[in-house]
PDB file of C-alpha atoms in Angstrom:
ATOM      1  CA  MET R   1       0.171   0.312   0.470  1.00 51.00           C
ATOM      2  CA  THR R   2       1.455   3.563  -0.937  1.00 54.00           C
ATOM      3  CA  ASP R   3       0.685   6.371   1.593  1.00 51.00           C
ATOM      4  CA  LYS R   4      -1.929   7.849  -0.001  1.00 56.00           C
ATOM      5  CA  ASN R   5      -4.050   4.683  -0.164  1.00 76.00           C
ATOM      6  CA  ARG R   6      -3.500   3.634   3.795  1.00 94.00           C
ATOM      7  CA  THR R   7      -6.887   4.506   5.034  1.00 98.00           C
ATOM      8  CA  ILE R   8      -8.310   3.595   7.879  1.00 98.00           C
ATOM      9  CA  LEU R   9     -11.624   4.100   9.968  1.00 98.00           C
ATOM     10  CA  ILE R  10     -11.679   3.758  13.786  1.00 98.00           C
ATOM     11  CA  THR R  11     -14.398   3.663  16.376  1.00 98.00           C
ATOM     12  CA  GLY R  12     -13.870   4.531  19.900  1.00 97.00           C
ATOM     13  CA  CYS R  13     -11.603   7.127  19.770  1.00 98.00           C
ATOM     14  CA  SER R  14     -12.438   9.698  22.432  1.00 96.00           C
ATOM     15  CA  SER R  15      -9.960   7.850  24.958  1.00 95.00           C
ATOM     16  CA  GLY R  16      -7.916   4.844  25.931  1.00 95.00           C
ATOM     17  CA  ILE R  17      -7.019   2.382  22.808  1.00 97.00           C
ATOM     18  CA  GLY R  18      -8.956   4.007  20.050  1.00 98.00           C
ATOM     19  CA  LEU R  19      -7.062   7.213  20.765  1.00 98.00           C
ATOM     20  CA  CYS R  20      -3.673   5.747  20.889  1.00 98.00           C
ATOM     21  CA  VAL R  21      -4.215   3.947  17.837  1.00 98.00           C
ATOM     22  CA  ALA R  22      -5.536   6.900  15.784  1.00 98.00           C
ATOM     23  CA  LEU R  23      -2.964   8.980  16.821  1.00 98.00           C
ATOM     24  CA  GLY R  24       0.160   6.417  16.235  1.00 98.00           C
ATOM     25  CA  LEU R  25      -1.113   5.022  12.649  1.00 98.00           C
ATOM     26  CA  LYS R  26      -1.327   8.800  11.940  1.00 98.00           C
ATOM     27  CA  GLN R  27       2.554   9.117  13.205  1.00 97.00           C
ATOM     28  CA  ARG R  28       3.218   6.209  10.757  1.00 97.00           C
ATOM     29  CA  GLY R  29       1.477   7.939   7.878  1.00 97.00           C
ATOM     30  CA  TYR R  30      -2.018   6.463   7.377  1.00 98.00           C
ATOM     31  CA  ARG R  31      -4.662   8.720   6.909  1.00 98.00           C
ATOM     32  CA  VAL R  32      -7.419   8.069  10.095  1.00 98.00           C
ATOM     33  CA  PHE R  33     -10.666   8.731  10.198  1.00 98.00           C
ATOM     34  CA  ALA R  34     -11.010   8.705  13.946  1.00 98.00           C
ATOM     35  CA  THR R  35     -14.843   8.473  14.804  1.00 98.00           C
ATOM     36  CA  ALA R  36     -16.375   9.449  18.279  1.00 98.00           C
ATOM     37  CA  ARG R  37     -20.103   9.279  19.574  1.00 96.00           C
ATOM     38  CA  GLN R  38     -19.947  12.735  21.542  1.00 96.00           C
ATOM     39  CA  GLN R  39     -19.381  16.032  18.915  1.00 97.00           C
ATOM     40  CA  ARG R  40     -17.458  17.393  21.749  1.00 97.00           C
ATOM     41  CA  ASP R  41     -15.214  14.363  21.759  1.00 97.00           C
ATOM     42  CA  VAL R  42     -14.930  14.897  17.981  1.00 98.00           C
ATOM     43  CA  GLU R  43     -13.812  18.603  18.469  1.00 98.00           C
ATOM     44  CA  GLN R  44     -11.318  17.311  21.002  1.00 97.00           C
ATOM     45  CA  LEU R  45      -9.885  14.708  18.142  1.00 98.00           C
ATOM     46  CA  GLU R  46      -9.480  17.644  15.420  1.00 97.00           C
ATOM     47  CA  GLN R  47      -7.917  19.851  17.981  1.00 97.00           C
ATOM     48  CA  GLN R  48      -4.918  16.615  18.019  1.00 96.00           C
ATOM     49  CA  GLY R  49      -4.757  17.068  14.167  1.00 96.00           C
ATOM     50  CA  LEU R  50      -7.005  14.367  13.417  1.00 97.00           C
ATOM     51  CA  GLU R  51      -9.560  14.040  11.077  1.00 98.00           C
ATOM     52  CA  SER R  52     -12.508  13.160  12.698  1.00 98.00           C
ATOM     53  CA  LEU R  53     -15.967  12.467  12.721  1.00 97.00           C
ATOM     54  CA  GLN R  54     -19.231  11.492  14.837  1.00 98.00           C
ATOM     55  CA  LEU R  55     -20.566   7.952  15.182  1.00 98.00           C
ATOM     56  CA  ASP R  56     -23.030   6.494  17.426  1.00 98.00           C
ATOM     57  CA  LEU R  57     -22.635   2.758  17.195  1.00 98.00           C
ATOM     58  CA  ASP R  58     -26.135   2.509  18.792  1.00 98.00           C
ATOM     59  CA  ASP R  59     -27.609   4.314  15.908  1.00 98.00           C
ATOM     60  CA  THR R  60     -28.278   2.915  12.281  1.00 98.00           C
ATOM     61  CA  SER R  61     -28.272   6.318  10.696  1.00 98.00           C
ATOM     62  CA  SER R  62     -25.026   7.565  12.481  1.00 98.00           C
ATOM     63  CA  ILE R  63     -23.017   4.785  11.426  1.00 98.00           C
ATOM     64  CA  GLN R  64     -24.574   5.117   7.388  1.00 98.00           C
ATOM     65  CA  GLN R  65     -23.305   8.923   7.600  1.00 98.00           C
ATOM     66  CA  ALA R  66     -20.219   8.101   8.877  1.00 98.00           C
ATOM     67  CA  VAL R  67     -19.228   5.518   6.150  1.00 98.00           C
ATOM     68  CA  ASP R  68     -20.757   8.217   3.719  1.00 98.00           C
ATOM     69  CA  GLN R  69     -18.554  11.173   4.675  1.00 98.00           C
ATOM     70  CA  VAL R  70     -15.355   8.674   5.004  1.00 98.00           C
ATOM     71  CA  LEU R  71     -16.220   7.254   1.567  1.00 98.00           C
ATOM     72  CA  GLN R  72     -16.527  10.717   0.086  1.00 98.00           C
ATOM     73  CA  ARG R  73     -13.556  12.137   1.200  1.00 97.00           C
ATOM     74  CA  SER R  74     -11.343   8.910   0.594  1.00 97.00           C
ATOM     75  CA  ASN R  75     -12.639   8.361  -2.627  1.00 96.00           C
ATOM     76  CA  GLY R  76     -14.856   5.693  -2.123  1.00 97.00           C
ATOM     77  CA  LYS R  77     -11.835   3.273  -0.927  1.00 97.00           C
ATOM     78  CA  LEU R  78     -10.778   2.082   2.625  1.00 98.00           C
ATOM     79  CA  PHE R  79      -8.031   0.059   3.316  1.00 98.00           C
ATOM     80  CA  ALA R  80      -8.905  -0.679   6.676  1.00 98.00           C
ATOM     81  CA  LEU R  81     -11.548  -0.896   9.775  1.00 98.00           C
ATOM     82  CA  PHE R  82     -10.746  -0.851  13.412  1.00 98.00           C
ATOM     83  CA  ASN R  83     -13.782  -1.960  15.481  1.00 98.00           C
ATOM     84  CA  ASN R  84     -12.717  -0.510  18.881  1.00 98.00           C
ATOM     85  CA  GLY R  85     -15.688   1.299  20.515  1.00 97.00           C
ATOM     86  CA  ALA R  86     -17.437  -0.828  23.184  1.00 97.00           C
ATOM     87  CA  TYR R  87     -18.035  -0.142  26.872  1.00 96.00           C
ATOM     88  CA  GLY R  88     -18.312  -3.047  30.020  1.00 96.00           C
ATOM     89  CA  LEU R  89     -21.506  -3.743  31.616  1.00 97.00           C
ATOM     90  CA  PRO R  90     -20.592  -5.177  35.109  1.00 97.00           C
ATOM     91  CA  GLY R  91     -23.249  -7.258  37.156  1.00 97.00           C
ATOM     92  CA  ALA R  92     -24.660 -10.611  37.468  1.00 97.00           C
ATOM     93  CA  VAL R  93     -26.331 -12.534  34.762  1.00 97.00           C
ATOM     94  CA  GLU R  94     -29.387 -12.977  37.081  1.00 97.00           C
ATOM     95  CA  ASP R  95     -29.313  -9.393  37.600  1.00 97.00           C
ATOM     96  CA  LEU R  96     -29.052  -8.578  34.251  1.00 97.00           C
ATOM     97  CA  ASP R  97     -32.891  -7.350  32.518  1.00 96.00           C
ATOM     98  CA  ARG R  98     -33.656  -7.456  28.424  1.00 97.00           C
ATOM     99  CA  ASP R  99     -32.877  -3.475  28.419  1.00 97.00           C
ATOM    100  CA  ALA R 100     -29.171  -3.887  30.028  1.00 97.00           C
ATOM    101  CA  ILE R 101     -28.520  -7.092  27.466  1.00 97.00           C
ATOM    102  CA  ARG R 102     -29.884  -5.200  24.460  1.00 98.00           C
ATOM    103  CA  ALA R 103     -27.924  -1.882  25.433  1.00 97.00           C
ATOM    104  CA  GLN R 104     -24.539  -3.778  25.935  1.00 98.00           C
ATOM    105  CA  PHE R 105     -25.305  -5.749  22.523  1.00 98.00           C
ATOM    106  CA  GLU R 106     -26.311  -2.334  20.650  1.00 98.00           C
ATOM    107  CA  THR R 107     -22.886  -1.242  21.144  1.00 98.00           C
ATOM    108  CA  ASN R 108     -20.414  -3.919  21.203  1.00 98.00           C
ATOM    109  CA  VAL R 109     -22.047  -6.357  18.757  1.00 98.00           C
ATOM    110  CA  PHE R 110     -25.112  -4.887  16.541  1.00 98.00           C
ATOM    111  CA  GLY R 111     -23.096  -1.571  15.755  1.00 98.00           C
ATOM    112  CA  TRP R 112     -19.999  -3.300  14.763  1.00 98.00           C
ATOM    113  CA  LEU R 113     -21.547  -6.003  12.302  1.00 98.00           C
ATOM    114  CA  GLU R 114     -23.590  -3.081  10.874  1.00 98.00           C
ATOM    115  CA  LEU R 115     -20.822  -0.984  10.128  1.00 98.00           C
ATOM    116  CA  THR R 116     -18.703  -4.116   8.732  1.00 98.00           C
ATOM    117  CA  ASN R 117     -21.143  -4.796   6.712  1.00 98.00           C
ATOM    118  CA  LEU R 118     -21.137  -1.434   5.434  1.00 98.00           C
ATOM    119  CA  ILE R 119     -17.629  -1.643   4.541  1.00 98.00           C
ATOM    120  CA  ILE R 120     -17.133  -5.074   3.347  1.00 98.00           C
ATOM    121  CA  PRO R 121     -18.829  -4.292  -0.190  1.00 98.00           C
ATOM    122  CA  VAL R 122     -16.088  -1.351  -0.399  1.00 98.00           C
ATOM    123  CA  MET R 123     -13.500  -3.722   0.194  1.00 98.00           C
ATOM    124  CA  ARG R 124     -14.824  -6.275  -2.345  1.00 98.00           C
ATOM    125  CA  LYS R 125     -14.701  -4.021  -4.983  1.00 98.00           C
ATOM    126  CA  GLN R 126     -11.657  -2.460  -4.433  1.00 97.00           C
ATOM    127  CA  GLY R 127     -10.097  -6.474  -3.910  1.00 97.00           C
ATOM    128  CA  TYR R 128      -7.798  -5.811  -0.699  1.00 98.00           C
ATOM    129  CA  GLY R 129      -8.726  -4.856   2.900  1.00 98.00           C
ATOM    130  CA  ARG R 130      -8.007  -5.684   6.724  1.00 98.00           C
ATOM    131  CA  ILE R 131     -10.430  -5.408   9.622  1.00 98.00           C
ATOM    132  CA  ILE R 132      -9.408  -5.360  13.250  1.00 98.00           C
ATOM    133  CA  GLN R 133     -12.049  -6.243  16.022  1.00 98.00           C
ATOM    134  CA  ASN R 134     -10.731  -5.286  19.290  1.00 98.00           C
ATOM    135  CA  SER R 135     -12.114  -8.299  21.390  1.00 98.00           C
ATOM    136  CA  SER R 136     -10.725  -9.198  24.674  1.00 97.00           C
ATOM    137  CA  VAL R 137      -9.474 -12.038  26.742  1.00 95.00           C
ATOM    138  CA  LEU R 138     -13.408 -12.060  28.225  1.00 96.00           C
ATOM    139  CA  GLY R 139     -13.830 -13.070  24.901  1.00 96.00           C
ATOM    140  CA  PHE R 140     -13.088 -16.584  25.353  1.00 96.00           C
ATOM    141  CA  ALA R 141     -12.385 -16.863  29.401  1.00 95.00           C
ATOM    142  CA  ALA R 142     -15.631 -15.927  30.832  1.00 94.00           C
ATOM    143  CA  MET R 143     -15.666 -14.331  34.276  1.00 94.00           C
ATOM    144  CA  PRO R 144     -17.756 -14.224  37.028  1.00 95.00           C
ATOM    145  CA  TYR R 145     -19.912 -10.236  37.355  1.00 95.00           C
ATOM    146  CA  ARG R 146     -19.188  -9.707  33.528  1.00 96.00           C
ATOM    147  CA  GLY R 147     -21.732 -11.603  31.817  1.00 97.00           C
ATOM    148  CA  ALA R 148     -23.224  -8.864  29.314  1.00 97.00           C
ATOM    149  CA  TYR R 149     -19.743  -7.959  28.735  1.00 98.00           C
ATOM    150  CA  ASN R 150     -18.379 -11.682  28.126  1.00 97.00           C
ATOM    151  CA  ALA R 151     -21.346 -12.342  26.041  1.00 98.00           C
ATOM    152  CA  SER R 152     -21.101  -9.621  23.224  1.00 98.00           C
ATOM    153  CA  LYS R 153     -17.174 -10.160  23.141  1.00 98.00           C
ATOM    154  CA  PHE R 154     -17.926 -14.176  22.482  1.00 98.00           C
ATOM    155  CA  ALA R 155     -20.406 -13.079  19.732  1.00 98.00           C
ATOM    156  CA  ILE R 156     -17.937 -10.905  18.252  1.00 98.00           C
ATOM    157  CA  GLU R 157     -15.265 -13.612  18.300  1.00 98.00           C
ATOM    158  CA  GLY R 158     -17.803 -16.210  16.698  1.00 98.00           C
ATOM    159  CA  PHE R 159     -18.878 -12.901  14.092  1.00 98.00           C
ATOM    160  CA  THR R 160     -15.323 -12.796  13.238  1.00 98.00           C
ATOM    161  CA  ASP R 161     -14.301 -16.434  12.703  1.00 98.00           C
ATOM    162  CA  THR R 162     -16.972 -16.911  10.888  1.00 98.00           C
ATOM    163  CA  LEU R 163     -16.569 -14.070   8.608  1.00 98.00           C
ATOM    164  CA  ARG R 164     -12.909 -15.174   8.114  1.00 98.00           C
ATOM    165  CA  HIS R 165     -14.385 -18.341   6.388  1.00 98.00           C
ATOM    166  CA  GLU R 166     -16.839 -15.986   4.174  1.00 98.00           C
ATOM    167  CA  LEU R 167     -14.226 -13.615   2.989  1.00 98.00           C
ATOM    168  CA  THR R 168     -11.597 -16.323   2.021  1.00 98.00           C
ATOM    169  CA  GLY R 169     -10.340 -15.251  -1.684  1.00 97.00           C
ATOM    170  CA  SER R 170     -11.756 -11.693  -1.227  1.00 98.00           C
ATOM    171  CA  GLY R 171      -8.582 -10.083  -0.365  1.00 98.00           C
ATOM    172  CA  ILE R 172      -9.603  -9.095   2.789  1.00 98.00           C
ATOM    173  CA  GLN R 173      -8.058 -10.107   5.910  1.00 98.00           C
ATOM    174  CA  ILE R 174      -9.550  -9.995   9.510  1.00 98.00           C
ATOM    175  CA  SER R 175      -8.266 -10.392  12.531  1.00 98.00           C
ATOM    176  CA  LEU R 176      -9.143 -10.252  16.726  1.00 98.00           C
ATOM    177  CA  VAL R 177      -7.063  -8.683  18.866  1.00 98.00           C
ATOM    178  CA  GLU R 178      -7.336  -9.949  22.570  1.00 98.00           C
ATOM    179  CA  PRO R 179      -5.715  -7.117  25.004  1.00 96.00           C
ATOM    180  CA  GLY R 180      -6.460  -8.106  28.816  1.00 93.00           C
ATOM    181  CA  PRO R 181      -5.852  -5.532  31.242  1.00 92.00           C
ATOM    182  CA  ILE R 182      -5.082  -2.191  29.103  1.00 94.00           C
ATOM    183  CA  THR R 183      -4.929   1.431  31.002  1.00 90.00           C
ATOM    184  CA  SER R 184      -8.020   3.177  29.423  1.00 88.00           C
ATOM    185  CA  ARG R 185     -10.939   4.708  30.881  1.00 89.00           C
ATOM    186  CA  PHE R 186     -12.896   1.472  30.628  1.00 92.00           C
ATOM    187  CA  ARG R 187     -13.442   1.245  34.483  1.00 91.00           C
ATOM    188  CA  GLU R 188     -15.011   4.346  34.707  1.00 92.00           C
ATOM    189  CA  ASN R 189     -17.275   3.564  31.911  1.00 94.00           C
ATOM    190  CA  ALA R 190     -18.569   0.069  33.213  1.00 95.00           C
ATOM    191  CA  TYR R 191     -19.295   1.932  36.672  1.00 94.00           C
ATOM    192  CA  THR R 192     -21.609   4.167  35.278  1.00 95.00           C
ATOM    193  CA  ALA R 193     -22.864   1.522  33.394  1.00 96.00           C
ATOM    194  CA  PHE R 194     -23.201  -0.314  35.908  1.00 95.00           C
ATOM    195  CA  GLN R 195     -25.148   2.367  37.827  1.00 95.00           C
ATOM    196  CA  ARG R 196     -27.484   2.687  35.213  1.00 95.00           C
ATOM    197  CA  TYR R 197     -28.120  -1.195  35.316  1.00 95.00           C
ATOM    198  CA  ILE R 198     -28.248  -2.922  38.411  1.00 95.00           C
ATOM    199  CA  SER R 199     -30.114  -2.772  41.084  1.00 93.00           C
ATOM    200  CA  THR R 200     -28.009  -3.892  44.028  1.00 91.00           C
ATOM    201  CA  LYS R 201     -30.760  -3.592  46.539  1.00 89.00           C
ATOM    202  CA  ASN R 202     -31.989  -7.166  46.722  1.00 89.00           C
ATOM    203  CA  SER R 203     -29.420  -8.732  45.061  1.00 95.00           C
ATOM    204  CA  VAL R 204     -27.934 -11.877  46.730  1.00 96.00           C
ATOM    205  CA  HIS R 205     -24.527 -10.572  45.161  1.00 95.00           C
ATOM    206  CA  GLN R 206     -24.669  -7.628  47.131  1.00 93.00           C
ATOM    207  CA  GLN R 207     -21.552  -8.552  49.002  1.00 92.00           C
ATOM    208  CA  GLN R 208     -19.473  -9.419  45.307  1.00 92.00           C
ATOM    209  CA  TYR R 209     -20.838  -5.917  44.520  1.00 93.00           C
ATOM    210  CA  GLU R 210     -19.226  -3.680  47.104  1.00 92.00           C
ATOM    211  CA  SER R 211     -15.950  -5.584  45.807  1.00 90.00           C
ATOM    212  CA  MET R 212     -16.363  -4.799  42.598  1.00 92.00           C
ATOM    213  CA  ILE R 213     -17.085  -1.108  43.475  1.00 93.00           C
ATOM    214  CA  GLN R 214     -13.919  -0.863  45.125  1.00 91.00           C
ATOM    215  CA  ARG R 215     -12.038  -2.148  42.263  1.00 88.00           C
ATOM    216  CA  LEU R 216     -13.905  -0.057  39.607  1.00 92.00           C
ATOM    217  CA  GLN R 217     -13.658   3.038  41.562  1.00 91.00           C
ATOM    218  CA  LYS R 218      -9.836   2.460  42.609  1.00 86.00           C
ATOM    219  CA  PRO R 219      -7.378   4.631  41.031  1.00 83.00           C
ATOM    220  CA  GLY R 220      -4.284   3.452  38.403  1.00 79.00           C
ATOM    221  CA  PRO R 221      -4.298   0.215  37.330  1.00 78.00           C
ATOM    222  CA  ALA R 222      -6.446  -2.498  38.582  1.00 70.00           C
ATOM    223  CA  ALA R 223      -5.005  -5.890  37.788  1.00 79.00           C
ATOM    224  CA  PRO R 224      -1.531  -7.143  37.897  1.00 81.00           C
ATOM    225  CA  PHE R 225       0.260  -7.065  34.345  1.00 89.00           C
ATOM    226  CA  THR R 226      -1.478  -4.263  32.788  1.00 91.00           C
ATOM    227  CA  LEU R 227       0.131  -2.869  29.624  1.00 94.00           C
ATOM    228  CA  GLY R 228      -0.617   1.202  28.175  1.00 95.00           C
ATOM    229  CA  PRO R 229      -2.648   1.230  24.603  1.00 96.00           C
ATOM    230  CA  GLU R 230       0.755   1.384  23.105  1.00 97.00           C
ATOM    231  CA  ALA R 231       0.601  -2.526  23.755  1.00 97.00           C
ATOM    232  CA  VAL R 232      -2.278  -2.745  21.298  1.00 98.00           C
ATOM    233  CA  LEU R 233      -1.067  -0.806  18.916  1.00 98.00           C
ATOM    234  CA  ASP R 234       1.960  -2.709  18.111  1.00 98.00           C
ATOM    235  CA  LYS R 235      -0.634  -5.776  17.331  1.00 98.00           C
ATOM    236  CA  VAL R 236      -2.706  -3.465  15.307  1.00 98.00           C
ATOM    237  CA  ILE R 237       0.343  -2.136  13.033  1.00 98.00           C
ATOM    238  CA  HIS R 238       1.323  -5.933  12.817  1.00 98.00           C
ATOM    239  CA  ALA R 239      -2.385  -7.133  11.698  1.00 98.00           C
ATOM    240  CA  LEU R 240      -2.215  -3.938   8.958  1.00 98.00           C
ATOM    241  CA  GLU R 241       1.073  -4.156   7.643  1.00 98.00           C
ATOM    242  CA  SER R 242       1.784  -8.046   7.569  1.00 97.00           C
ATOM    243  CA  LYS R 243       1.226  -9.687   4.392  1.00 97.00           C
ATOM    244  CA  GLN R 244      -0.513 -12.767   6.302  1.00 97.00           C
ATOM    245  CA  ALA R 245      -2.285 -11.023   9.196  1.00 98.00           C
ATOM    246  CA  LYS R 246      -2.828 -13.332  12.461  1.00 98.00           C
ATOM    247  CA  ILE R 247      -6.170 -14.833  13.105  1.00 98.00           C
ATOM    248  CA  ARG R 248      -5.374 -13.506  16.843  1.00 98.00           C
ATOM    249  CA  TYR R 249      -3.335 -11.172  18.467  1.00 98.00           C
ATOM    250  CA  TYR R 250      -2.927 -11.700  22.042  1.00 98.00           C
ATOM    251  CA  VAL R 251      -1.336  -8.536  24.031  1.00 97.00           C
ATOM    252  CA  THR R 252      -0.910  -9.115  28.010  1.00 95.00           C
ATOM    253  CA  VAL R 253       0.239 -11.661  30.302  1.00 95.00           C
ATOM    254  CA  PRO R 254      -3.322 -12.742  31.219  1.00 94.00           C
ATOM    255  CA  THR R 255      -4.494 -13.293  27.860  1.00 95.00           C
ATOM    256  CA  TYR R 256      -1.233 -15.715  26.820  1.00 96.00           C
ATOM    257  CA  LEU R 257      -2.004 -17.023  30.127  1.00 96.00           C
ATOM    258  CA  PHE R 258      -5.479 -18.152  29.948  1.00 95.00           C
ATOM    259  CA  GLY R 259      -4.911 -18.637  25.963  1.00 95.00           C
ATOM    260  CA  TYR R 260      -2.730 -21.417  27.093  1.00 96.00           C
ATOM    261  CA  LEU R 261      -4.761 -22.540  30.230  1.00 96.00           C
ATOM    262  CA  ARG R 262      -7.759 -23.082  28.426  1.00 93.00           C
ATOM    263  CA  ARG R 263      -6.462 -25.520  25.651  1.00 95.00           C
ATOM    264  CA  VAL R 264      -4.692 -27.473  29.031  1.00 96.00           C
ATOM    265  CA  LEU R 265      -6.508 -27.878  31.594  1.00 95.00           C
ATOM    266  CA  SER R 266      -9.899 -29.529  32.026  1.00 96.00           C
ATOM    267  CA  TYR R 267     -13.759 -26.911  32.130  1.00 94.00           C
ATOM    268  CA  ARG R 268     -13.372 -27.469  35.813  1.00 95.00           C
ATOM    269  CA  MET R 269     -10.254 -26.830  37.237  1.00 94.00           C
ATOM    270  CA  MET R 270     -10.493 -23.679  34.239  1.00 94.00           C
ATOM    271  CA  ASP R 271     -13.547 -22.700  36.068  1.00 94.00           C
ATOM    272  CA  ARG R 272     -11.814 -22.604  39.794  1.00 94.00           C
ATOM    273  CA  ILE R 273      -8.857 -20.149  38.291  1.00 93.00           C
ATOM    274  CA  LEU R 274     -11.128 -17.619  36.305  1.00 93.00           C
ATOM    275  CA  LEU R 275     -13.758 -17.672  39.305  1.00 91.00           C
ATOM    276  CA  ARG R 276     -10.476 -16.809  41.500  1.00 88.00           C
ATOM    277  CA  ALA R 277      -9.657 -14.270  39.319  1.00 85.00           C
ATOM    278  CA  GLY R 278     -12.718 -12.739  38.268  1.00 78.00           C
ATOM    279  CA  GLY R 279     -13.982 -12.110  42.107  1.00 66.00           C
ATOM    280  CA  GLY R 280     -16.467 -14.607  42.363  1.00 55.00           C
ATOM    281  CA  GLY R 281     -16.809 -17.005  45.300  1.00 47.00           C
ATOM    282  CA  LYS R 282     -19.399 -18.863  47.923  1.00 40.00           C
ATOM    283  CA  ARG R 283     -22.484 -16.913  48.770  1.00 33.00           C
TER     284      ARG R 283
END
């Protein structure tokens, strides 16, 4: 790819991984279309020298308008898409109502799928493209009190594996990035979602929620082996620039560890480890 053709659309660029990847790829010579849900974040991205557009993954018209604007600016071509915009909704599965689960999937799954399905025909027509899905260690190793987020990332992994088969021979490569603990505003946003959707008053999980809230509100890294978002940028660069992108990119020690353990341990043994790691226990 020439520098002129190295265009990429990135979602969720207001902070954290999305912002880091957008700035890093711009410095590397890519033409980056950095999107965010809120107009104030779009303005801040523009102040940092990025081409930015508003894109709300919960809104079909917003997704369509953003894609139309990007393709208009890029002469109808796009080299890559980095699906990154997402949030986590903590809470026990039995405390999740339909609205809570729907909201999690609207952003983390349905919006991604809708956007990707608008971009794939563009890439098929040009005969090339890279799609990178920012999944999670929780996309293959489910931990307690993260049911909605676990399920959304498991869904992304399933869609991505299926797409990889269906895109064979198209010139489009699709990869999953599975980060683990990364410095970002993820816990802050998760706590906001928790307050909105989970009622703790009569829950049998009240004691576990108290510990979970302390972790969500803890300043600085809350988990061992937390890395900066630059670690994800390195994997994205490889997925974009290698002749043959990897199917999956592990990022942090927990991702490598759980990826290995799930291959060698029994389900029961894996459950014990994940229960301990996820803050679960007897009630």
